[in-house]
XYZ file of C-alpha atoms in Angstrom:
204
model
C 0.000 0.000 0.000
C 2.697 2.466 0.971
C 2.572 5.539 3.193
C 1.014 7.849 0.584
C -1.906 5.511 -0.054
C -2.250 4.918 3.679
C -2.972 8.623 4.107
C -5.950 8.260 1.762
C -7.136 5.280 3.812
C -6.736 7.315 6.993
C -8.928 10.083 5.561
C -11.487 7.517 4.385
C -11.723 5.939 7.852
C -11.909 9.326 9.545
C -14.721 10.512 7.277
C -16.724 7.266 7.590
C -16.531 7.235 11.396
C -17.419 10.929 11.614
C -20.378 10.573 9.241
C -21.708 7.480 11.041
C -21.450 9.212 14.381
C -23.316 12.266 13.115
C -25.886 10.377 11.017
C -26.489 7.740 13.692
C -27.112 10.203 16.473
C -24.234 8.857 18.536
C -25.533 5.264 18.551
C -22.550 3.692 16.774
C -19.562 2.175 18.543
C -16.358 1.620 16.574
C -13.508 -0.865 16.469
C -10.552 -0.953 14.089
C -8.121 -3.700 13.071
C -5.154 -3.043 10.804
C -4.090 -6.261 9.108
C -1.279 -7.308 6.793
C 0.769 -10.447 7.387
C -0.497 -10.298 10.953
C -3.489 -8.393 12.363
C -3.241 -5.704 15.032
C -5.983 -4.158 17.135
C -6.036 -0.389 16.841
C -8.986 -0.051 19.212
C -11.920 -2.137 20.410
C -15.604 -1.292 20.587
C -15.274 -0.299 24.225
C -11.877 1.439 24.024
C -13.257 4.944 23.543
C -16.469 6.096 25.244
C -16.760 8.848 22.627
C -16.125 8.675 18.858
C -13.803 11.646 19.357
C -11.286 9.220 20.848
C -11.583 6.933 17.823
C -11.109 9.880 15.471
C -8.006 11.030 17.354
C -6.623 7.498 17.197
C -7.169 7.336 13.437
C -5.340 10.644 13.025
C -2.331 9.317 14.935
C -2.107 5.636 13.949
C 1.005 4.381 12.176
C 1.170 2.540 8.865
C 2.040 -1.161 9.064
C 3.329 -2.789 5.896
C 3.319 -6.489 5.109
C 1.361 -9.118 3.236
C -2.355 -9.488 2.552
C -3.789 -12.175 4.826
C -7.376 -11.013 4.785
C -8.728 -14.326 6.066
C -6.491 -14.106 9.122
C -7.668 -10.542 9.680
C -11.320 -11.656 9.648
C -10.588 -14.587 11.952
C -8.794 -12.229 14.343
C -11.796 -9.897 14.274
C -14.091 -12.771 15.248
C -11.890 -13.932 18.121
C -10.686 -10.612 19.506
C -13.486 -8.144 18.827
C -16.939 -9.622 18.391
C -17.440 -10.610 22.000
C -18.863 -8.918 25.070
C -15.456 -8.426 26.703
C -14.372 -6.306 23.717
C -17.574 -4.267 23.779
C -19.814 -6.169 21.360
C -23.511 -5.727 22.114
C -24.678 -8.550 19.826
C -25.813 -10.501 22.884
C -28.457 -7.866 23.608
C -29.631 -7.682 20.011
C -27.578 -4.741 18.726
C -26.780 -4.973 15.003
C -23.191 -5.693 13.971
C -21.529 -4.489 10.760
C -18.007 -4.992 9.424
C -16.282 -3.058 6.653
C -13.278 -4.904 5.195
C -10.925 -2.891 2.981
C -8.377 -4.631 0.755
C -6.178 -3.667 -2.177
C -5.238 -7.118 -3.468
C -5.917 -10.828 -3.537
C -5.643 -12.450 -0.145
C -2.809 -14.878 0.557
C -5.204 -17.054 2.533
C -8.841 -18.167 2.477
C -11.487 -15.520 3.170
C -14.617 -17.597 2.521
C -14.781 -19.519 5.804
C -14.319 -16.649 8.286
C -16.615 -14.424 6.206
C -19.306 -17.109 6.314
C -18.925 -17.399 10.095
C -19.532 -13.658 10.369
C -22.547 -13.664 8.051
C -24.110 -16.665 9.830
C -23.706 -14.739 13.088
C -25.853 -11.995 11.593
C -23.031 -9.554 10.849
C -23.586 -7.292 7.837
C -20.434 -7.550 5.738
C -19.330 -4.695 3.490
C -16.342 -5.320 1.189
C -14.341 -2.405 -0.220
C -11.830 -3.265 -2.942
C -9.112 -0.904 -4.156
C -6.868 -1.243 -7.241
C -5.855 -4.923 -7.461
C -8.619 -6.372 -5.266
C -10.349 -9.295 -7.011
C -14.088 -9.214 -7.559
C -14.820 -12.853 -6.720
C -13.043 -12.513 -3.386
C -15.058 -9.414 -2.504
C -18.173 -11.443 -3.325
C -17.038 -14.250 -1.025
C -16.934 -11.777 1.858
C -19.907 -9.480 1.279
C -23.471 -9.878 2.499
C -26.420 -9.917 0.120
C -27.689 -8.093 -1.810
C -24.126 -7.691 -2.984
C -24.764 -4.632 -5.105
C -25.108 -2.556 -1.930
C -22.430 -4.413 0.092
C -19.539 -4.291 -2.405
C -17.590 -1.195 -3.416
C -14.747 -1.176 -5.935
C -12.520 1.776 -6.783
C -9.525 2.107 -9.089
C -7.350 4.121 -6.717
C -6.978 5.062 -3.069
C -7.763 8.665 -3.962
C -11.168 7.474 -5.222
C -12.181 6.144 -1.793
C -13.621 9.542 -0.909
C -16.200 9.075 -3.648
C -17.869 6.062 -1.989
C -18.114 7.394 1.577
C -21.676 8.669 1.342
C -23.024 5.460 -0.242
C -21.164 3.291 2.269
C -22.510 5.284 5.219
C -26.049 5.055 3.831
C -25.596 1.292 3.417
C -24.314 0.853 6.968
C -27.162 2.875 8.436
C -29.611 0.882 6.326
C -28.189 -2.410 7.582
C -28.643 -1.288 11.175
C -32.212 -0.136 10.491
C -33.093 -3.451 8.802
C -31.734 -5.320 11.815
C -34.247 -3.554 14.054
C -32.548 -0.289 14.898
C -34.326 3.037 14.745
C -34.226 4.754 11.327
C -31.372 7.160 10.708
C -31.330 10.142 8.389
C -28.053 10.465 6.524
C -27.737 13.525 4.350
C -24.908 15.115 2.438
C -23.612 17.852 4.690
C -20.886 20.439 4.538
C -17.695 19.113 2.964
C -15.724 17.636 5.881
C -12.231 18.751 6.749
C -9.542 16.128 6.510
C -7.226 15.192 9.358
C -4.867 18.067 8.540
C -7.666 20.652 8.484
C -7.865 21.007 4.701
C -11.118 20.793 2.794
C -11.680 17.643 0.758
C -14.292 16.555 -1.755
C -17.737 15.266 -0.769
C -17.881 12.218 1.111
C -13.042 -0.288 9.683
C -16.703 -0.727 11.999
C -19.113 -2.564 13.962
C -22.210 -0.940 15.463
């Protein structure tokens, strides 16, 4: 991915979390895993009582290079994050959603851990950048896949899918029994350095 592309990912994550927090009326909780050859927890669902902490973490987190073991990343998410000790509220009926972002074909199997997540009722959104392969995104995403899969040609283009992704995430939560959320295009958000950008990973 490289440091330059990582900065685009950072802005993407920042904008998605901010938009979900604002559009969801503060009802979302966020967790983030950065994966490569080995996954690493950035923060859990119960790490920050306010999304402001998550946003500050995203601004400061370091880039980790390595391979593309997406299956291991999903398995790690299941074991380390989607449980009550890590802040998951699935046990009390709160909807769960995962956004997986990848820029290439995985070096391991993604189908099995993705199926475990879907069977557990998790809404799976797959975002593919550059060299990501379509059939692998389809193995991970929930149905209907046309609203759970996003593909872009470059990291710079991630900003163009933010609004649709946020609408999809809010829709998944509403379908799972949550109260409806109104997500509208608002003022162009400022990026993590304070500059204006164009119009616009996360369990609930």
